[in-house]
Coordinates of C-alpha atoms in Angstrom, one line a residue:
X1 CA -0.1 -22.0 21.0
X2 CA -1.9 -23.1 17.8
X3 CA -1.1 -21.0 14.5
X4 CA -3.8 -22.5 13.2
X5 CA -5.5 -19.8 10.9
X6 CA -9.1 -19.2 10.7
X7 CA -10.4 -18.7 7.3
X8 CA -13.9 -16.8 6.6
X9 CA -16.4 -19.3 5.3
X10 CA -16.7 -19.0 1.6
X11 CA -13.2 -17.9 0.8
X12 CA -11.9 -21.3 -1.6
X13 CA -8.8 -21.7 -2.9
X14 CA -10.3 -21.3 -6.4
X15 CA -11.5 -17.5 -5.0
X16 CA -8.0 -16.6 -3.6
X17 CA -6.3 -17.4 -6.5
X18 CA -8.0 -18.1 -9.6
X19 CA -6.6 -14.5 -11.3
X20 CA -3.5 -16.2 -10.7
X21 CA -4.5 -19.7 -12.2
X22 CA -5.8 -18.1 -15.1
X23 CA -2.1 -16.3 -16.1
X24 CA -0.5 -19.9 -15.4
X25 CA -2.6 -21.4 -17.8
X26 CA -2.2 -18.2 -20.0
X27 CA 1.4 -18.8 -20.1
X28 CA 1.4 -22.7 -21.3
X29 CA -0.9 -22.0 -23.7
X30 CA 1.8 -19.6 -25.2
X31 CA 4.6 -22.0 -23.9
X32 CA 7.0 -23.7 -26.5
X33 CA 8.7 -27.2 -26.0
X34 CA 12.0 -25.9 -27.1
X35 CA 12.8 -22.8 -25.5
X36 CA 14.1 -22.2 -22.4
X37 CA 12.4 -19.1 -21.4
X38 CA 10.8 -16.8 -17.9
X39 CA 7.3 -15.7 -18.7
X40 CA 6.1 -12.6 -17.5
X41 CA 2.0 -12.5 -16.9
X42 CA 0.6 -10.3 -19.9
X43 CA -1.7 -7.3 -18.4
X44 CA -4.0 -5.8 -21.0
X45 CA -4.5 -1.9 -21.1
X46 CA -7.8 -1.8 -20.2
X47 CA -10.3 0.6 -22.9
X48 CA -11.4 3.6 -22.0
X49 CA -15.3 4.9 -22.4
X50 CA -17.0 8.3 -22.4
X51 CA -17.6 10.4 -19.0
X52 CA -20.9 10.2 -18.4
X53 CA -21.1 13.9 -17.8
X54 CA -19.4 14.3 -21.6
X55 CA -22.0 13.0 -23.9
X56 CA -19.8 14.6 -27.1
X57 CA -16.6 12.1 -26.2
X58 CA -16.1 9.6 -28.3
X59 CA -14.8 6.2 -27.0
X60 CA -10.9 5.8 -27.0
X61 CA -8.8 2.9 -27.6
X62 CA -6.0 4.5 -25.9
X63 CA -4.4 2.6 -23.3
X64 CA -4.2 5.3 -20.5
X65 CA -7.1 8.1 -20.0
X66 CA -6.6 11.8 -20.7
X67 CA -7.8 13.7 -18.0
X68 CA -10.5 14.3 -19.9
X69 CA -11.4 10.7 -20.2
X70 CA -13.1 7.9 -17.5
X71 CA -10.9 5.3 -16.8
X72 CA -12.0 2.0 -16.7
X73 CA -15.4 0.8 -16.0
X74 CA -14.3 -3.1 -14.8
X75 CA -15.6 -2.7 -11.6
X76 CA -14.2 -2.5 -8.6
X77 CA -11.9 -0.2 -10.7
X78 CA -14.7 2.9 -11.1
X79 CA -15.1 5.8 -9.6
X80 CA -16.6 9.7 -10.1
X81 CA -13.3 11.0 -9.5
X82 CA -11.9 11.0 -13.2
X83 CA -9.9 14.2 -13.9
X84 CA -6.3 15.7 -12.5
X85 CA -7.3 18.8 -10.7
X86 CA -5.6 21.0 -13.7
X87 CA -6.8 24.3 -11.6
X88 CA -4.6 23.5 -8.3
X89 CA -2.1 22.3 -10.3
X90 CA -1.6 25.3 -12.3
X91 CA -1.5 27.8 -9.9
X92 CA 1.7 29.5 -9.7
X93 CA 4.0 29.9 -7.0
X94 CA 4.1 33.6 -6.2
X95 CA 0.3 33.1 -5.9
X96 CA 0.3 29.9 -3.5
X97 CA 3.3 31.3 -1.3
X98 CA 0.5 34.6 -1.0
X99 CA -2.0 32.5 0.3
X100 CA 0.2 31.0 2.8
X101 CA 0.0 32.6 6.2
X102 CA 3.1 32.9 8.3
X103 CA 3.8 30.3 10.7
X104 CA 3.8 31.4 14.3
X105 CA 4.5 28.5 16.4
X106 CA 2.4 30.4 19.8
X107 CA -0.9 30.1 17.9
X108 CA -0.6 27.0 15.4
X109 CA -0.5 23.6 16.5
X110 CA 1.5 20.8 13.7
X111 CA -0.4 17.9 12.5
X112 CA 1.4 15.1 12.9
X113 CA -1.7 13.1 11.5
X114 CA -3.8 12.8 8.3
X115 CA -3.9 16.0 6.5
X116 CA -7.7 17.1 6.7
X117 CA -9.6 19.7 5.0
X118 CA -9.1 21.7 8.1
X119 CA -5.3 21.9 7.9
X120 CA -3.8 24.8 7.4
X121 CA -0.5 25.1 5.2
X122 CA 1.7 27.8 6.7
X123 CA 5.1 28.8 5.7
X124 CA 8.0 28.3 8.5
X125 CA 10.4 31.1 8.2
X126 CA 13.8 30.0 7.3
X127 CA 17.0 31.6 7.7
X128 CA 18.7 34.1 5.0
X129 CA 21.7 31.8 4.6
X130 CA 19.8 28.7 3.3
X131 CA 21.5 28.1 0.0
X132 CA 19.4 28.2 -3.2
X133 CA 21.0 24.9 -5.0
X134 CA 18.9 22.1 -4.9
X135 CA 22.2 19.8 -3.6
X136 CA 25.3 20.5 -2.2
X137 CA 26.7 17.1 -1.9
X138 CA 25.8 13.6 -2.6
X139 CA 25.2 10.4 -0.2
X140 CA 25.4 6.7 -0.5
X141 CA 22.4 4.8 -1.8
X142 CA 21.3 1.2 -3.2
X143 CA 20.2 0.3 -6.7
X144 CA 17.9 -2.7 -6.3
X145 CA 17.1 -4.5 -9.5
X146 CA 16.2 -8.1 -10.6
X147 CA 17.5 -9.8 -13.1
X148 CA 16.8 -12.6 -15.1
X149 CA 19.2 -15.7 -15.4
X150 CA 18.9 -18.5 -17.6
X151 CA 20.2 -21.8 -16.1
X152 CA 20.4 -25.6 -17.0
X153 CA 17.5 -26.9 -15.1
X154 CA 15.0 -24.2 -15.5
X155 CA 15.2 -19.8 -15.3
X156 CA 15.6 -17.6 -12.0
X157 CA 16.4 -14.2 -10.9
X158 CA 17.7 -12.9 -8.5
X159 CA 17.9 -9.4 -6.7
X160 CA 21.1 -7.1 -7.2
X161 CA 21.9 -4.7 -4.9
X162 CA 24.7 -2.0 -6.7
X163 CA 26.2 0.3 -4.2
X164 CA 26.0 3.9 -5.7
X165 CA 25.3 7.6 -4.8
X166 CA 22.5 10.1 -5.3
X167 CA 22.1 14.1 -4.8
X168 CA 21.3 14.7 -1.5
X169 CA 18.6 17.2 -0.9
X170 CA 20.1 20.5 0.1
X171 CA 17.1 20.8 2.9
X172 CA 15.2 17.7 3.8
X173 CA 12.3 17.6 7.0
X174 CA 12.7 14.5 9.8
X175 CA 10.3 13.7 11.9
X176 CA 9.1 18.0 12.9
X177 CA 12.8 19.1 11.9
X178 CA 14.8 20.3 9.2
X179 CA 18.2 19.0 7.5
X180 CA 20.1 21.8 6.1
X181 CA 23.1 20.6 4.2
X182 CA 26.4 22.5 4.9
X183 CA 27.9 20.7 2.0
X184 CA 31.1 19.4 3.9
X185 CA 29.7 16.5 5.4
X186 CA 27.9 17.9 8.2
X187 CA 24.4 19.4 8.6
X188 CA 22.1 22.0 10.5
X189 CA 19.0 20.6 12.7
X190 CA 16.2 23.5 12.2
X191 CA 13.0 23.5 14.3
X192 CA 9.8 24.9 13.0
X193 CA 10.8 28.7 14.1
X194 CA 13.8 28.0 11.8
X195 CA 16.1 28.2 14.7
X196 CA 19.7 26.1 14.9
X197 CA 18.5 23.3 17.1
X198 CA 22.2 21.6 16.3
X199 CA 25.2 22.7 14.3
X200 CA 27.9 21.1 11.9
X201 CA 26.4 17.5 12.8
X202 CA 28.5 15.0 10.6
X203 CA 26.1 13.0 8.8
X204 CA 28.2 9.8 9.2
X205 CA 28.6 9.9 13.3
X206 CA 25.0 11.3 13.4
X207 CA 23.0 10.1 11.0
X208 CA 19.5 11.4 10.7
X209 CA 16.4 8.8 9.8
X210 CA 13.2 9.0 8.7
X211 CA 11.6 7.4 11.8
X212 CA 10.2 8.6 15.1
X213 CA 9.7 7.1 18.5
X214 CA 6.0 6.5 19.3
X215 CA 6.0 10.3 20.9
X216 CA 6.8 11.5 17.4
X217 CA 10.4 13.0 18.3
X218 CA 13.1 12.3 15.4
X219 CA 15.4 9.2 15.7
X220 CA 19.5 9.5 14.7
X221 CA 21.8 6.5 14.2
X222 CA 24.7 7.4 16.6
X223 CA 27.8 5.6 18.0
X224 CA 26.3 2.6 16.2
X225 CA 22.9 2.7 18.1
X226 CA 20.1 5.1 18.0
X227 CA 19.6 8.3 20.0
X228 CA 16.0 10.3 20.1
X229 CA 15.8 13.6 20.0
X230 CA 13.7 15.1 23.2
X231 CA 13.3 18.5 23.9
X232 CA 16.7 19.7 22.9
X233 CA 19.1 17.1 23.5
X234 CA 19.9 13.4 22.1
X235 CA 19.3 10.6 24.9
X236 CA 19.9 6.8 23.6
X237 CA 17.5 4.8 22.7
X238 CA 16.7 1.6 23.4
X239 CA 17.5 -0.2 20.2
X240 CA 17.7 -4.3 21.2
X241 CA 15.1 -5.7 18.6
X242 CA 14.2 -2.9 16.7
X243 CA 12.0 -3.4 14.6
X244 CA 11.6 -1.5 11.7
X245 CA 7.5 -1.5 11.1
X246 CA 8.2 1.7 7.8
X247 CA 5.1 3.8 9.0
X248 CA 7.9 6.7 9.6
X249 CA 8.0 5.3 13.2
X250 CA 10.8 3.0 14.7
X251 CA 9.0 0.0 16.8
X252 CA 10.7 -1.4 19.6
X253 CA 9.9 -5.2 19.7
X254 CA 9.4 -4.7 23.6
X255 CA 7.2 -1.9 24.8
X256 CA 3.7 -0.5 23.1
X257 CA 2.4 -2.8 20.8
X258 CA -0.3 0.0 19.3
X259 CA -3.7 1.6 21.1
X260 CA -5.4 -2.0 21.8
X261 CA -3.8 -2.2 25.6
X262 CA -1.2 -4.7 24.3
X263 CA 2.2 -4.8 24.6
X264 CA 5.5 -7.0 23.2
X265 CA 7.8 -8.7 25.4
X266 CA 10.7 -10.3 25.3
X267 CA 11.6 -13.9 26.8
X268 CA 14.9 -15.8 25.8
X269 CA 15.2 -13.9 22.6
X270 CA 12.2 -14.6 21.6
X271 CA 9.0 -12.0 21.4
X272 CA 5.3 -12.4 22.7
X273 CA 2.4 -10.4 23.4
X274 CA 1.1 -9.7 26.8
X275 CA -1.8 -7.6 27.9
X276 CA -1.1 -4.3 30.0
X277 CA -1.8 -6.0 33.1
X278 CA 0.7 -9.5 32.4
X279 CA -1.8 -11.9 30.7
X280 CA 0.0 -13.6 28.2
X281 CA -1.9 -13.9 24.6
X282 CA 0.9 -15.5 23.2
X283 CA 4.1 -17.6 23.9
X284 CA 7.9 -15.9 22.9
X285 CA 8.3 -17.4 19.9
X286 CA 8.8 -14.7 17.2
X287 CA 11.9 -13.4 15.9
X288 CA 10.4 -10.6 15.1
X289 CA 6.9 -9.0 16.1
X290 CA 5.3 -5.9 15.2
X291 CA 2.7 -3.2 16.8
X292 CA -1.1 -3.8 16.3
X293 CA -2.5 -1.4 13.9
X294 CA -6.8 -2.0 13.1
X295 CA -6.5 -4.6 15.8
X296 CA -4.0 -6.8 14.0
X297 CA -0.1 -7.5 14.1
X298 CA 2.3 -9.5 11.8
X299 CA 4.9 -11.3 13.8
X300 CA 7.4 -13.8 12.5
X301 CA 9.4 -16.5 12.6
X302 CA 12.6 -17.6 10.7
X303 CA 10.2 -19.1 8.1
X304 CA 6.7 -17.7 8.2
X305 CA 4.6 -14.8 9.0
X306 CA 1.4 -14.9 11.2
X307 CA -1.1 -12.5 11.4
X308 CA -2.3 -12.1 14.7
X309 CA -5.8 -10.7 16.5
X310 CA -6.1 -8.6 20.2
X311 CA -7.0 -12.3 21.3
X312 CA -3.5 -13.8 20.1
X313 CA -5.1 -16.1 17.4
X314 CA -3.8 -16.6 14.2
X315 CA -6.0 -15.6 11.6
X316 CA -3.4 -16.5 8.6
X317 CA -0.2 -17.9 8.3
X318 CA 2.2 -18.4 5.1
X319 CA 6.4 -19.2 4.5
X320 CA 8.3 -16.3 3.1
X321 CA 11.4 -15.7 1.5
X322 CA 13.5 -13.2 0.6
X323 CA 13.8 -12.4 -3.2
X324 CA 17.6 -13.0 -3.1
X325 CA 16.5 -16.9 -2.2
X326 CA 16.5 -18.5 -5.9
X327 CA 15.9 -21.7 -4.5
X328 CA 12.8 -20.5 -2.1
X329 CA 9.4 -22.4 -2.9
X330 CA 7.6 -19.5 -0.5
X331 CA 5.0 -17.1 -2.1
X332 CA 5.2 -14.5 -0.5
X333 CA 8.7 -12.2 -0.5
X334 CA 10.1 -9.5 2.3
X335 CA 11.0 -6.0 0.8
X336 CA 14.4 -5.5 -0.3
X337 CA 15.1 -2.8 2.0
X338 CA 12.9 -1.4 5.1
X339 CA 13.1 2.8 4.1
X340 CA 10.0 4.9 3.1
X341 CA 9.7 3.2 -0.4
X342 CA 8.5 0.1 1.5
X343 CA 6.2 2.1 2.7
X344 CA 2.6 -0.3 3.5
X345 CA 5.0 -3.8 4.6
X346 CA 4.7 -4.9 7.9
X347 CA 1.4 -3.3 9.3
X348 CA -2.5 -2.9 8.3
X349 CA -4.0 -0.2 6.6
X350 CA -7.2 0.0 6.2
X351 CA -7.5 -3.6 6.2
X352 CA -4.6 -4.8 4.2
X353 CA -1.1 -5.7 3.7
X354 CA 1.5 -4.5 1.1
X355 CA 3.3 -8.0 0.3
X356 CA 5.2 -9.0 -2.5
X357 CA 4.0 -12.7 -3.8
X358 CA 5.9 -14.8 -6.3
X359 CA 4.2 -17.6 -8.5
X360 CA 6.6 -20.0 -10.1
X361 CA 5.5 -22.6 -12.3
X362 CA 7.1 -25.8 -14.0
X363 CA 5.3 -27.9 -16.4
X364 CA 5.9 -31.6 -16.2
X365 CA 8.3 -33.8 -16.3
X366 CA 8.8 -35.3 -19.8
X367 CA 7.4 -32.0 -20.7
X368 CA 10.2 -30.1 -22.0
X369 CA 9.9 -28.7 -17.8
X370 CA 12.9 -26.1 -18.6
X371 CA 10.3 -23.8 -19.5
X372 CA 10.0 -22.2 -16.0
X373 CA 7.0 -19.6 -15.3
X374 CA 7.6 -16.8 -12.6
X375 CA 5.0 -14.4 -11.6
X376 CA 6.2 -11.3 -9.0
X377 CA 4.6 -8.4 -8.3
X378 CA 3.6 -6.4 -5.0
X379 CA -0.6 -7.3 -3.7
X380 CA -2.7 -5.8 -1.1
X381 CA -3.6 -9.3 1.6
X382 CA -6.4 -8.9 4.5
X383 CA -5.5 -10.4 8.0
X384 CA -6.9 -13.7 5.7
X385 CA -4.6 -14.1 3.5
X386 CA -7.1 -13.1 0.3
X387 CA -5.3 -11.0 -2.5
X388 CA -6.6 -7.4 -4.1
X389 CA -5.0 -7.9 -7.6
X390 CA -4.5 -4.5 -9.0
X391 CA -5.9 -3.2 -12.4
X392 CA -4.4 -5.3 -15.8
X393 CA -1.6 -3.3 -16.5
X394 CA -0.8 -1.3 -13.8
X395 CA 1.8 -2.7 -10.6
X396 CA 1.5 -1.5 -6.9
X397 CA 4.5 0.6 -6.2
X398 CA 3.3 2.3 -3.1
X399 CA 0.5 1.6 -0.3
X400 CA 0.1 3.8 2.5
X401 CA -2.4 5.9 4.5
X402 CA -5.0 4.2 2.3
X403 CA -3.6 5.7 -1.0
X404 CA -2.3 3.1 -4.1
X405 CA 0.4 4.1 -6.4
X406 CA -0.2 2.4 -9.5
X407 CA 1.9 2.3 -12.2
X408 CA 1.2 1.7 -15.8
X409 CA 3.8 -1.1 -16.5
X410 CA 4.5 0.0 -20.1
X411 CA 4.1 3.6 -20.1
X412 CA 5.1 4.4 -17.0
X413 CA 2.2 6.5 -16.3
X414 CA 1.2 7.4 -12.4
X415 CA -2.5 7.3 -10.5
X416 CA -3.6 7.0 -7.2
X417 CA -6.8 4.7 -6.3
X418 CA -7.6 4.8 -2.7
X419 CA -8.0 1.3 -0.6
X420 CA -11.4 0.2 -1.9
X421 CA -10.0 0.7 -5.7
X422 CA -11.4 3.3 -6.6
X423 CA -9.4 5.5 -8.8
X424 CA -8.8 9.2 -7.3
X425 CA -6.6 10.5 -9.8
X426 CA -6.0 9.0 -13.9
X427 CA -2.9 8.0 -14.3
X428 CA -1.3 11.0 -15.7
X429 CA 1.3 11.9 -13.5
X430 CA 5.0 10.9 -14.4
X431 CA 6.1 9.7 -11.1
X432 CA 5.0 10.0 -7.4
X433 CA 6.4 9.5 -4.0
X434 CA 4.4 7.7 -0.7
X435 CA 1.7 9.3 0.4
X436 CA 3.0 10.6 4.2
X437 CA 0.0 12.1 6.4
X438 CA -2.3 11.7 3.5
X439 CA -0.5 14.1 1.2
X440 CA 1.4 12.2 -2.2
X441 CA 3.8 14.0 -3.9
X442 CA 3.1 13.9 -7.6
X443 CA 5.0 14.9 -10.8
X444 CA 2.7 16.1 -13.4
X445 CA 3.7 18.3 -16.3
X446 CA 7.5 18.2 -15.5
X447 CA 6.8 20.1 -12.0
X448 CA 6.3 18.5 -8.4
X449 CA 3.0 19.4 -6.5
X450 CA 1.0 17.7 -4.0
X451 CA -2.1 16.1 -3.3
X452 CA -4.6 15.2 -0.9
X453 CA -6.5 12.0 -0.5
X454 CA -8.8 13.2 -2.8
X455 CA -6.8 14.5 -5.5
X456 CA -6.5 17.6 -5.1
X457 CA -4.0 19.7 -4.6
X458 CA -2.3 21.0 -1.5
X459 CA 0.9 22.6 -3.2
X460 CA 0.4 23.4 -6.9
X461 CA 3.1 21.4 -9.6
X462 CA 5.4 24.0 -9.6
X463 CA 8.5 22.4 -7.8
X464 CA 11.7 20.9 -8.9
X465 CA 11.9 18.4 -6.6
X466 CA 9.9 16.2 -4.8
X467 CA 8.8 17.7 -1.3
X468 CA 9.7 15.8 1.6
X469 CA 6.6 15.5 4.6
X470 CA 7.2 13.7 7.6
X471 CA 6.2 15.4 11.1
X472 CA 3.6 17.6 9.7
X473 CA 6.8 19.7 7.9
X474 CA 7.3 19.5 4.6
X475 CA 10.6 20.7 2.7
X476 CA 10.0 22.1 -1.3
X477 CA 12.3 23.1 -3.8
X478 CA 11.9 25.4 -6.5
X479 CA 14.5 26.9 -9.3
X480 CA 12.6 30.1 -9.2
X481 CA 12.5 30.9 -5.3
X482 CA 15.4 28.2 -3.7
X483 CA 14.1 25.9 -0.3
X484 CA 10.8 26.6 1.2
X485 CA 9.3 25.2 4.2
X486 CA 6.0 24.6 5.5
X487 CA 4.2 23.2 8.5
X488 CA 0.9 21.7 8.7
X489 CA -1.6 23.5 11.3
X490 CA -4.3 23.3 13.1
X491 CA -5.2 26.7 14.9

C-alpha cells in the first residue's frame, strides 16, 4: 500500500520549518572560518510585563516570572493562569492527612483515569511495619548523556549510556499496587486494603514494571518473559512483539489496537492492521506498530515512521535514527530508553507527538565546511508532520495527558503549559516528574507536592520525595510522618 502522506493545504515547507531556518542562518552569521566548532541554537529569555490585574507592577527584565509576575505575552504563549497556587502548596501535612478520609475499598471506587475535580484523595491504610527511611537499598539504573566530539571532517555527538545505581524508593505504587522494599533484595506486593498480596518477591526473578495490560492489572518481568497479575495470581503473558507504547500500558503488537474497532496482526513477522471483522487496512509490513489513540497510530519500519488513520492511510511519513547513529542524515531521533521519562513517544495526545528532531548543518565546500551546526531538542508533531516549537528558552522534557514540562535551559527553572501552550503554572518549580492521570508531581520550595491539570494542588509541597501515581495509587514520602499512601476515588 501507498505511504504516500497527505499534507493539509497550506502547510509549506517554509511554514513547517522556517523557526528552524532562521537558527541556521543565525548560526553562520556567528560562524567563523577558522574554528572547528558545534553550535547550539541561542533561545532568548523572553521579558516579562505587568498582570493586568496588578496595575502597581512594574515591568521586569528578569528572565523567569515571579509568581507574582505574567509570563510572556508572545502569543500562543499567554494565558490567565499566571501564579503557583502558594495557598495549596503551603498547607501542612498534619492538616492535608485531616482532610483525607479513610479509604474503604466496599464504598470507593479507584480512578484509573484523569484525575477530575470529582476525585476524591483517600488515604489507604498501610501496615505498622512499613519502615520510615525513605530507601533501604539501591537498584541499577542508566545515565544517558550526550556529548560533544570534535572530529577531522566536521563535530558530532554521540549518546553515552553509564551503567550506575540510584536509591530505590522504600514504597513505590505499580499499576493499583504497592512495592514495599524488605531491603534484602526482595519486596512485598500490597493491595489498596494494605494487605500482603505476595511476600519476599526477589526483585531480580520478579521484576515489577511500570506498565499494565489493557485491563489495567500490573505487568512483572519473570523467567525472562512477562507475567500479569490477575486476581491474585501471576499467569504469563503473551510477550512476542511487545511493544512498549510508555502510556504506563504494555502493547502487544497483536491484539487491540485502541477503541476504534481495530486490531494488529501479525503475518511473517511482520505487523498490519485489520478491522474486527478481518478487513485488512493495511499490509504486514511494520516492524513495529502501535495502538490507535485520537484515531491515529505510528507504526514503523527499520528506517521510518508512518503515521496512520482508522482508514490505513498514511498521513505522514519521515526516516529516523537513533541518537547513538553519528552518521544518521534522519531528523527525527527515537528516545534513548522506553520508561516513564519518555513519557508522550510513540502515541497521540491531544493531537501530537513527543519526538525528538535533529538539524545538522554544513556550510559549503571551499567554505571552511568543518564548522558543523547541530540543532537537538524534543517537539510536539500532529499526525502532519508540522512542529509546535516550544517557548525561546525553555526545552520539552515531558509531554503527557496534555501537560508540557518545560524547562528553562539556563536556570533550570520548571512550568507546566497544557497542549494548546498555554502556560498553567510559571516556571518556578525546581523540578517535576510526568504528569500520570493528570496529576504532575512538582518540587517547589525544596518540598514535593502535586498538581492537577490546572495547577493546583492535589497534595500540598510538603514531601521529600517525589510521589509515585500509577493505577489511581499514589505512594508519598515525608521525613516528618515516613510512607503514606493514597488512592484516588470516586464514590
Amino acid at each position: 500500500m501507498s505511504h504516500t502522506p497527505r499534507t493539509p493545504q497550506g502547510a509549506s515547507f517554509w511554514d513547517k520549518n522556517k523557526n528552524l531556518l532562521l537558527r541556521v542562518v543565525l548560526c553562520l552569521l556567528l560562524a567563523t572560518a577558522t574554528v572547528l566548532t558545534v553550535w547550539y541554537s541561542a533561545r532568548m529569555p523572553a521579558t516579562i510585563t505587568p498582570d493586568n490585574d496588578d496595575a502597581d507592577q512594574t515591568q521586569s527584565n528578569d528572565p523567569l516570572p515571579t509568581p507574582d509576575e505574567q509570563l510572556p505575552t508572545d502569543q500562543p504563549w499567554t494565558s490567565t493562569r499566571l501564579h503557583v497556587d502558594t495557598d495549596g502548596a503551603g498547607i501542612s501535612l498534619d492538616a492535608f492527612l485531616a482532610s483525607c478520609p479513610t479509604f474503604d475499598a466496599k464504598d470507593a471506587v479507584i480512578v484509573t483515569g484523569e484525575y477530575e475535580p470529582s476525585t476524591v484523595l483517600k488515604r489507604i491504610t498501610l501496615p505498622e511495619s512499613i519502615t520510615t527511611s525513605a530507601s533501604l537499598s539501591t537498584r541499577p539504573a542508566q545515565q544517558i548523556t550526550r556529548e560533544w566530539r570534535a572530529e577531522s571532517w566536521g563535530t558530532t555527538f554521540e549518546t553515552v549510556v553509564t551503567e550506575t545505581t540510584q536509591d530505590r524508593p522504600a514504597v513505590e505504587t505499580v499499576s493499583g499496587y504497592l512495592v514495599r522494599d524488605r531491603g534484602d533484595g526482595t519486596y512485598d506486593l500490597l493491595d489498596t486494603t494494605g494487605s500482603v498480596v505476595f511476600s519476599s518477591l526477589s526483585f531480580d526473578a520478579v521484576t515489577p514494571t511500570s506498565m499494565s495490560d489493557d485491563a489495567g492489572n500490573p505487568l512483572f518481568l519473570e523467567n525472562g518473559g512477562y507475567t500479569v497479575l490477575i486476581d491474585g495470581t501471576r499467569i504469563a503473558y503473551d510477550t512476542k512483539g511487545v511493544n512498549m507504547a510508555n502510556r504506563s500500558t504494555c502493547l502487544g503488537t497483536t491484539g487491540d489496537a485502541g477503541n476504534e474497532n481495530i486490531r494488529i496482526y501479525e503475518a511473517n513477522g511482520r505487523y498490519g492492521y485489520q478491522t474486527n471483522d478481518g478487513a485488512r487496512l493495511t499490509d504486514a509490513i511494520y516492524t513495529r506498530a502501535f495502538a490507535f489513540s485520537e484515531g491515529l497510530a505510528l507504526a514503523m519500519d527499520e528506517t521510518a515512521l508512518y503515521v496512520l488513520d482508522t482508514t490505513g492511510q498514511c498521513l505522514y511519513t519521515a526516516p529516523y535514527t537513533v541518537s547513538s547513529d553519528l552518521e544518521g542524515s534522519a531528523s527525527l531521533l527515537l528516545p534513548d530508553t522506553e520508561g516513564l521519562e519518555s513519557l508522550g513517544f510513540f502515541y497521540f495526545d491531544h493531537g501530537l507527538m513527543r519526538i525528538r528532531q535533529r538539524i545538522s548543518y554544513t556550510p559549503q565546500e571551499g567554505y571552511y565546511y568543518n564548522n558543523y551546526y547541530v540543532f537537538d531538542a524534543d517537539v510536539l508533531l500532529d499526525a502532519y508532520g508540522n512542529v509546535t516549537e516550544m517557548p525561546n528558552g525553555y526545552e520539552l522534557v515531558s509531554y503527557h495527558d496534555g501537560i508540557r514540562i518545560l524547562r528553562h535551559s539556563q536556570t533550570g527553572a520548571v512550568g507546566l503549559a497544557d497542549h494548546l501552550g498555554q502556560w498553567i503554572t510559571p516556571p518556578a518549580f525546581q523540578d517535576a516528574t510526568p504528569c500520570v492521570q493528570g496529576l504532575t508531581p512538582v518540587k517547589y520550595n525544596d518540598k514535593w507536592g502535586v498538581v492537577d491539570q490546572n495547577g493546583q494542588f492535589v497534595m500540598p509541597a510538603t514531601f521529600d520525595l517525589p510521589p509515585t501515581i500509577l493505577g489511581g495509587v499514589i505512594a508519598a514520602y515525608s521525613s516528618q510522618s515516613g510512607w503514606m499512601a493514597f488512592a484516588l476515588t470516586q464514590s
